[in-house]
Short mmCIF file of C-alpha atoms and ligand atoms in Angstrom, two decimals:
data_model
loop_
_atom_site.label_atom_id
_atom_site.label_comp_id
_atom_site.label_asym_id
_atom_site.label_seq_id
_atom_site.Cartn_x
_atom_site.Cartn_y
_atom_site.Cartn_z
CA MET A 108 62.15 -3.97 34.27
CA LYS A 109 59.28 -2.89 36.48
CA ILE A 110 56.34 -5.25 36.97
CA THR A 111 53.14 -4.36 38.80
CA VAL A 112 50.67 -6.90 40.13
CA ILE A 113 47.19 -5.55 40.86
CA GLY A 114 45.38 -7.48 43.59
CA ALA A 115 47.34 -8.71 46.59
CA GLY A 116 45.13 -11.73 47.20
CA ASN A 117 46.09 -15.36 46.67
CA VAL A 118 46.90 -15.13 42.95
CA GLY A 119 48.45 -11.65 43.06
CA ALA A 120 50.66 -12.19 46.09
CA THR A 121 51.88 -15.58 44.86
CA THR A 122 52.63 -14.09 41.44
CA ALA A 123 54.60 -11.23 43.00
CA GLN A 124 56.51 -13.70 45.13
CA ARG A 125 57.45 -15.79 42.10
CA ILE A 126 58.52 -12.67 40.17
CA ALA A 127 60.72 -11.58 43.06
CA ASP A 128 62.15 -15.05 43.74
CA MET A 129 63.07 -15.49 40.07
CA GLU A 130 64.38 -11.91 39.87
CA LEU A 131 62.28 -11.28 36.76
CA ALA A 132 62.17 -7.55 37.58
CA ASN A 133 64.29 -4.98 39.36
CA GLU A 134 61.13 -3.61 40.90
CA CYS A 135 57.88 -5.42 41.63
CA VAL A 136 54.90 -3.37 42.84
CA LEU A 137 51.99 -5.09 44.58
CA LEU A 138 48.81 -2.98 44.72
CA ASP A 139 45.47 -3.66 46.37
CA ILE A 140 42.44 -1.64 47.38
CA VAL A 141 42.68 -2.93 50.97
CA GLU A 142 45.00 -0.82 53.13
CA GLY A 143 47.88 -2.64 54.76
CA THR A 144 47.55 -5.94 52.86
CA PRO A 145 49.87 -5.16 49.92
CA GLN A 146 52.28 -3.29 52.19
CA GLY A 147 52.44 -6.16 54.70
CA LYS A 148 52.79 -8.91 52.10
CA ALA A 149 55.39 -6.95 50.10
CA LEU A 150 57.44 -6.23 53.22
CA ASP A 151 57.31 -9.89 54.22
CA MET A 152 58.46 -10.88 50.71
CA TRP A 153 61.21 -8.24 50.74
CA GLU A 154 62.46 -9.66 54.04
CA SER A 155 62.74 -13.07 52.35
CA MET A 156 65.08 -11.76 49.64
CA PRO A 157 68.30 -12.28 51.67
CA CYS A 158 67.41 -15.97 52.02
CA ILE A 159 66.36 -16.31 48.38
CA GLY A 160 69.35 -14.38 47.07
CA SER A 161 67.34 -12.02 44.86
CA ASP A 162 67.63 -8.24 44.65
CA CYS A 163 64.16 -7.59 43.32
CA HIS A 164 62.82 -4.56 45.16
CA ILE A 165 59.23 -5.28 46.25
CA VAL A 166 56.86 -2.43 47.11
CA GLY A 167 53.32 -2.75 48.48
CA THR A 168 50.90 0.11 47.92
CA ASN A 169 47.32 1.38 47.54
CA ASP A 170 48.45 4.25 45.30
CA TYR A 171 48.64 3.90 41.50
CA LYS A 172 51.36 6.58 41.41
CA ASP A 173 53.76 3.89 42.62
CA THR A 174 52.98 1.81 39.53
CA LYS A 175 54.20 4.58 37.19
CA ASP A 176 56.04 3.41 34.07
CA SER A 177 55.55 -0.30 34.64
CA ASP A 178 56.66 -2.48 31.73
CA ILE A 179 54.20 -5.26 32.57
CA VAL A 180 51.02 -5.11 34.66
CA VAL A 181 49.33 -8.32 35.81
CA ILE A 182 45.70 -7.76 36.81
CA THR A 183 44.38 -10.26 39.36
CA ALA A 184 41.97 -7.92 41.18
CA GLY A 185 38.48 -9.27 41.59
CA LEU A 186 36.41 -11.85 43.36
CA PRO A 187 37.34 -15.53 43.21
CA ARG A 188 34.79 -18.34 42.98
CA LYS A 189 33.16 -20.08 45.92
CA PRO A 190 31.77 -23.65 45.77
CA GLY A 191 28.70 -23.85 43.53
CA MET A 192 29.72 -20.77 41.51
CA SER A 193 30.86 -20.79 37.90
CA ARG A 194 33.44 -18.29 36.68
CA ASP A 195 30.60 -16.58 34.82
CA ASP A 196 28.83 -15.76 38.09
CA LEU A 197 31.63 -13.28 38.80
CA LEU A 198 30.95 -11.23 35.67
CA THR A 199 29.17 -8.06 36.86
CA LYS A 200 31.33 -7.42 39.92
CA ASN A 201 34.61 -8.20 38.19
CA VAL A 202 33.81 -6.10 35.09
CA ALA A 203 33.43 -3.07 37.38
CA ILE A 204 36.69 -3.89 39.19
CA VAL A 205 38.72 -4.59 36.04
CA LYS A 206 37.36 -1.43 34.38
CA SER A 207 38.38 0.85 37.26
CA VAL A 208 41.75 -0.88 37.67
CA THR A 209 42.53 -0.63 33.94
CA GLU A 210 41.71 3.10 33.86
CA GLN A 211 44.21 3.76 36.64
CA VAL A 212 46.89 1.45 35.23
CA VAL A 213 46.73 3.08 31.79
CA LYS A 214 46.99 6.57 33.27
CA TYR A 215 50.35 5.79 34.87
CA SER A 216 51.76 3.16 32.49
CA PRO A 217 50.63 3.98 28.94
CA ASN A 218 53.23 1.66 27.40
CA ALA A 219 52.72 -1.38 29.60
CA ILE A 220 51.83 -4.89 28.51
CA LEU A 221 48.67 -6.01 30.34
CA ILE A 222 48.18 -9.64 31.38
CA ILE A 223 44.68 -10.26 32.71
CA VAL A 224 43.98 -13.07 35.17
CA SER A 225 40.64 -12.06 36.74
CA ASN A 226 37.63 -14.22 35.82
CA PRO A 227 35.58 -14.82 33.78
CA LEU A 228 38.82 -14.50 31.89
CA ASP A 229 37.90 -13.98 28.24
CA ALA A 230 35.31 -11.32 29.13
CA MET A 231 37.74 -9.57 31.50
CA VAL A 232 40.45 -9.35 28.83
CA TYR A 233 37.91 -7.84 26.45
CA THR A 234 36.97 -5.30 29.15
CA ALA A 235 40.62 -4.32 29.74
CA PHE A 236 41.22 -4.10 25.97
CA LYS A 237 38.26 -1.78 25.38
CA VAL A 238 38.95 0.39 28.41
CA SER A 239 42.71 0.68 27.82
CA GLY A 240 42.59 1.43 24.09
CA PHE A 241 45.91 -0.45 23.92
CA PRO A 242 46.93 -2.31 20.75
CA THR A 243 46.04 -6.00 20.64
CA ASN A 244 49.62 -7.20 21.15
CA ARG A 245 49.72 -5.50 24.57
CA VAL A 246 46.52 -6.93 26.13
CA PHE A 247 46.01 -10.66 26.63
CA GLY A 248 44.85 -13.13 29.20
CA MET A 249 46.25 -16.04 31.17
CA ALA A 250 44.06 -19.14 31.02
CA GLY A 251 45.35 -21.61 28.45
CA VAL A 252 48.73 -22.02 30.12
CA LEU A 253 46.96 -23.01 33.36
CA ASP A 254 44.44 -25.29 31.63
CA THR A 255 47.26 -26.93 29.66
CA ALA A 256 49.36 -27.32 32.81
CA ARG A 257 46.47 -29.11 34.52
CA TYR A 258 45.94 -31.35 31.49
CA ARG A 259 49.67 -32.17 31.30
CA SER A 260 49.89 -32.88 35.03
CA PHE A 261 46.93 -35.32 34.86
CA ILE A 262 48.50 -37.13 31.88
CA ALA A 263 51.83 -37.38 33.73
CA LEU A 264 50.02 -38.84 36.75
CA GLU A 265 48.15 -41.37 34.61
CA LEU A 266 51.24 -42.55 32.72
CA GLY A 267 53.73 -42.21 35.58
CA VAL A 268 56.07 -40.08 33.46
CA SER A 269 57.76 -36.70 33.82
CA THR A 270 55.50 -33.67 33.38
CA LYS A 271 58.38 -32.17 31.41
CA ASP A 272 57.92 -34.60 28.53
CA ILE A 273 54.29 -33.75 27.91
CA GLN A 274 53.55 -31.14 25.25
CA ALA A 275 49.93 -30.14 24.86
CA LEU A 276 47.46 -27.48 23.90
CA VAL A 277 44.08 -26.38 25.22
CA LEU A 278 42.08 -24.00 23.02
CA GLY A 279 38.96 -21.89 23.57
CA GLY A 280 37.40 -19.98 26.43
CA HIS A 281 38.47 -20.46 30.05
CA GLY A 282 35.41 -22.37 31.18
CA ASP A 283 33.91 -25.82 31.20
CA THR A 284 33.67 -25.62 27.37
CA MET A 285 37.46 -25.35 26.92
CA VAL A 286 38.91 -27.59 24.20
CA PRO A 287 41.87 -29.83 25.13
CA LEU A 288 43.32 -31.37 21.95
CA PRO A 289 44.47 -35.01 22.46
CA ARG A 290 45.41 -35.21 18.77
CA TYR A 291 48.02 -32.51 19.35
CA THR A 292 49.21 -33.92 22.68
CA MET A 293 52.66 -35.54 22.69
CA VAL A 294 54.38 -37.61 25.37
CA GLY A 295 58.10 -37.55 24.64
CA GLY A 296 57.20 -37.14 20.95
CA ILE A 297 54.62 -39.99 21.00
CA PRO A 298 51.02 -38.97 20.23
CA LEU A 299 48.82 -39.44 23.32
CA PRO A 300 46.25 -41.70 21.53
CA GLU A 301 49.09 -44.26 21.07
CA LEU A 302 49.53 -44.52 24.83
CA LEU A 303 46.07 -44.21 26.35
CA SER A 304 42.62 -45.57 25.55
CA GLN A 305 39.92 -43.15 24.35
CA GLU A 306 38.09 -43.76 27.60
CA ARG A 307 41.05 -42.65 29.74
CA ILE A 308 41.72 -39.66 27.48
CA ASP A 309 38.06 -38.61 27.80
CA ALA A 310 38.29 -38.85 31.59
CA ILE A 311 41.44 -36.69 31.64
CA VAL A 312 39.85 -34.12 29.31
CA GLU A 313 36.81 -33.95 31.57
CA ARG A 314 38.95 -33.54 34.71
CA THR A 315 40.89 -30.76 32.96
CA ARG A 316 37.68 -28.91 32.04
CA LYS A 317 36.54 -29.06 35.67
CA GLY A 318 40.05 -28.60 37.10
CA GLY A 319 39.38 -25.15 38.55
CA GLY A 320 36.13 -26.31 40.15
CA GLU A 321 37.88 -29.33 41.70
CA ILE A 322 40.19 -26.96 43.60
CA VAL A 323 37.34 -24.60 44.56
CA ASN A 324 35.41 -27.52 46.05
CA LEU A 325 38.42 -28.62 48.08
CA LEU A 326 39.42 -25.14 49.30
CA LYS A 327 35.83 -24.00 49.93
CA THR A 328 36.90 -20.38 50.57
CA GLY A 329 38.56 -19.42 47.29
CA SER A 330 40.02 -20.66 44.05
CA ALA A 331 43.34 -21.99 42.75
CA TYR A 332 46.50 -19.90 42.93
CA TYR A 333 49.71 -21.95 42.95
CA ALA A 334 49.28 -23.27 39.41
CA THR A 335 47.59 -20.01 38.38
CA SER A 336 50.56 -17.89 39.41
CA ALA A 337 53.04 -20.39 37.92
CA ALA A 338 51.20 -20.08 34.61
CA VAL A 339 51.34 -16.27 34.73
CA ILE A 340 55.08 -16.52 35.33
CA GLU A 341 55.64 -18.57 32.15
CA MET A 342 54.11 -15.67 30.20
CA VAL A 343 55.93 -12.95 32.16
CA GLU A 344 59.27 -14.70 31.74
CA SER A 345 58.77 -15.03 27.99
CA ILE A 346 58.20 -11.26 27.75
CA VAL A 347 61.03 -10.26 30.09
CA LYS A 348 63.58 -12.54 28.40
CA ASP A 349 62.06 -12.19 24.91
CA LYS A 350 61.99 -15.98 24.80
CA LYS A 351 59.38 -16.27 22.00
CA ARG A 352 57.62 -19.11 23.81
CA ILE A 353 54.56 -20.53 22.10
CA LEU A 354 51.88 -20.54 24.77
CA PRO A 355 48.11 -20.79 24.70
CA CYS A 356 46.80 -17.36 25.72
CA ALA A 357 43.52 -15.47 25.45
CA ALA A 358 44.44 -13.32 22.46
CA TYR A 359 42.48 -10.94 20.25
CA LEU A 360 41.23 -12.66 17.11
CA THR A 361 40.89 -10.98 13.75
CA GLY A 362 39.56 -13.83 11.63
CA GLU A 363 41.80 -16.62 12.97
CA TYR A 364 39.84 -19.87 13.35
CA GLY A 365 36.90 -17.93 11.85
CA TYR A 366 36.47 -15.58 14.84
CA ASN A 367 36.56 -11.79 15.01
CA ASP A 368 36.62 -9.06 17.64
CA MET A 369 36.85 -11.39 20.62
CA PHE A 370 39.44 -12.89 22.96
CA MET A 371 39.81 -16.64 23.21
CA GLY A 372 42.56 -19.14 24.00
CA VAL A 373 44.81 -19.85 20.99
CA PRO A 374 48.54 -20.63 20.64
CA VAL A 375 50.56 -17.41 20.39
CA LYS A 376 54.20 -16.38 20.32
CA ILE A 377 55.09 -14.26 23.36
CA GLY A 378 58.08 -11.96 23.26
CA LYS A 379 59.21 -8.56 24.46
CA THR A 380 56.41 -6.76 22.58
CA GLY A 381 53.71 -9.09 23.91
CA VAL A 382 51.71 -11.23 21.47
CA GLU A 383 53.91 -11.41 18.37
CA LYS A 384 51.97 -14.00 16.36
CA VAL A 385 48.77 -16.02 16.55
CA PHE A 386 49.19 -19.58 15.30
CA GLU A 387 46.38 -21.30 13.44
CA LEU A 388 46.17 -25.08 13.23
CA THR A 389 43.99 -27.45 11.29
CA LEU A 390 41.06 -28.73 13.30
CA ASN A 391 38.79 -31.65 12.40
CA ASP A 392 35.01 -31.26 12.43
CA ASP A 393 34.72 -32.49 16.02
CA GLU A 394 37.33 -30.04 17.28
CA LYS A 395 35.79 -27.20 15.27
CA GLY A 396 32.41 -27.99 16.82
CA MET A 397 33.84 -27.89 20.34
CA LEU A 398 35.61 -24.60 19.62
CA GLU A 399 32.38 -23.12 18.27
CA ASN A 400 30.59 -24.20 21.44
CA SER A 401 33.30 -22.54 23.53
CA ALA A 402 33.24 -19.36 21.40
CA ASN A 403 29.46 -19.15 21.85
CA ALA A 404 29.88 -19.31 25.63
CA VAL A 405 32.44 -16.47 25.47
CA ARG A 406 30.20 -14.41 23.15
CA ASN A 407 27.22 -14.84 25.50
CA LEU A 408 29.25 -13.43 28.36
CA MET A 409 30.64 -10.59 26.24
CA SER A 410 27.13 -9.54 25.36
CA GLU A 411 26.43 -8.94 29.04
CA ILE A 412 29.37 -6.58 29.54
CA LYS A 413 28.24 -3.02 30.18
CA LEU A 414 31.14 -0.59 30.14
N1 APR B 184 41.51 -2.70 43.10
C1 APR B 184 42.55 -3.43 43.57
N2 APR B 184 42.40 -4.62 44.18
C2 APR B 184 41.15 -5.09 44.32
C3 APR B 184 40.03 -4.38 43.83
C4 APR B 184 40.25 -3.13 43.20
N3 APR B 184 39.25 -2.41 42.70
N4 APR B 184 38.91 -5.12 44.11
C5 APR B 184 39.33 -6.24 44.74
N5 APR B 184 40.68 -6.23 44.86
C6 APR B 184 41.55 -7.19 45.51
C7 APR B 184 40.99 -7.75 46.80
O1 APR B 184 41.14 -6.82 47.87
C8 APR B 184 41.81 -9.01 46.99
O2 APR B 184 42.98 -8.78 47.76
O3 APR B 184 41.70 -8.35 44.70
C9 APR B 184 42.22 -9.39 45.54
C10 APR B 184 41.64 -10.71 45.10
O4 APR B 184 42.26 -11.69 45.88
P1 APR B 184 41.53 -13.05 46.33
O5 APR B 184 40.20 -12.73 46.89
O6 APR B 184 42.51 -13.83 47.15
O7 APR B 184 41.28 -13.79 44.92
P2 APR B 184 42.36 -14.61 44.07
O8 APR B 184 42.29 -16.04 44.43
O9 APR B 184 43.66 -13.91 44.11
O10 APR B 184 41.73 -14.48 42.60
C11 APR B 184 41.72 -13.25 41.92
O11 APR B 184 41.98 -14.27 39.77
O12 APR B 184 41.99 -16.50 39.09
C12 APR B 184 41.22 -15.33 39.23
O13 APR B 184 38.95 -16.16 39.55
C13 APR B 184 40.04 -15.50 40.18
O14 APR B 184 38.90 -13.46 39.58
C14 APR B 184 39.73 -14.08 40.55
C15 APR B 184 41.12 -13.43 40.54
#
């Protein structure tokens, strides 16, 4: 198993570190456009392997030749948000970056599975899909796992219970219009509305929608990366170990939920071939309305992509 991470910034480096620490690959390649950064970070990580007890070989590089024949490529290259910016403000610059990165990745790893992390997420996955020409099972985006993790962590905090016992789902685009689904949220098998008032649920949903911005405002110089990289790892692990996890990912839709030719967060089965199934669930009128609102936001951004 060879996994490449493009972008050796906060998200990319932390993702590579988690891959190496968990020995999810024999070889992990960290690539960035800046000379020295991926080499320095990869060497530092490699020197931590004796303490961690992992034999994952970590290589830092600026040369796509070193990424040859990767099984999985995680794309995190691009600008992060600064305070006052929305993810959408990153569109033009990050489309250009993701386009050039995807062209190079595809040249050296024509059979790879691509996981996109750069924002605005749903538009970046669409860019990578169009540029790569890969089948839909091999291009998808990480957003829903992070949004759901935030939602679950806030519920755990509110109820004073283990994060492990909270099962939940966030649908839609990775933006302030995302759609957390309290009706499908379980705490140790108990539906969330049995345990919390509507007012508290609404507050948690709102905090989840703005969860990325909350971190940006605190950090001031960049955006979230610990939870981001942990979320990527859940997807990577499910591919590497063919675990068939059901995770919310930005997947290509061909009529599911009434949407076509676009990427948006939906529950999917992730295994060794990538996205193996898109799950559809029954939504009430309210939930459908929120999803439509989110889909419109994604479509608006897609219409601005110039490849
Ligand atoms: N090729 C390779 N790497 C690039 C390129 C490129 N064309 N352009 C930029 N990069 C690298 C930068 O040099 C930097 O090291 O991408 C890295 C981005 O790292 P950070 O600035 O630390 O940003 P990070 O927090 O990692 O976020 C990356 O993920 O979650 C999203 O919104 C976030 O779009 C952002 C992306």
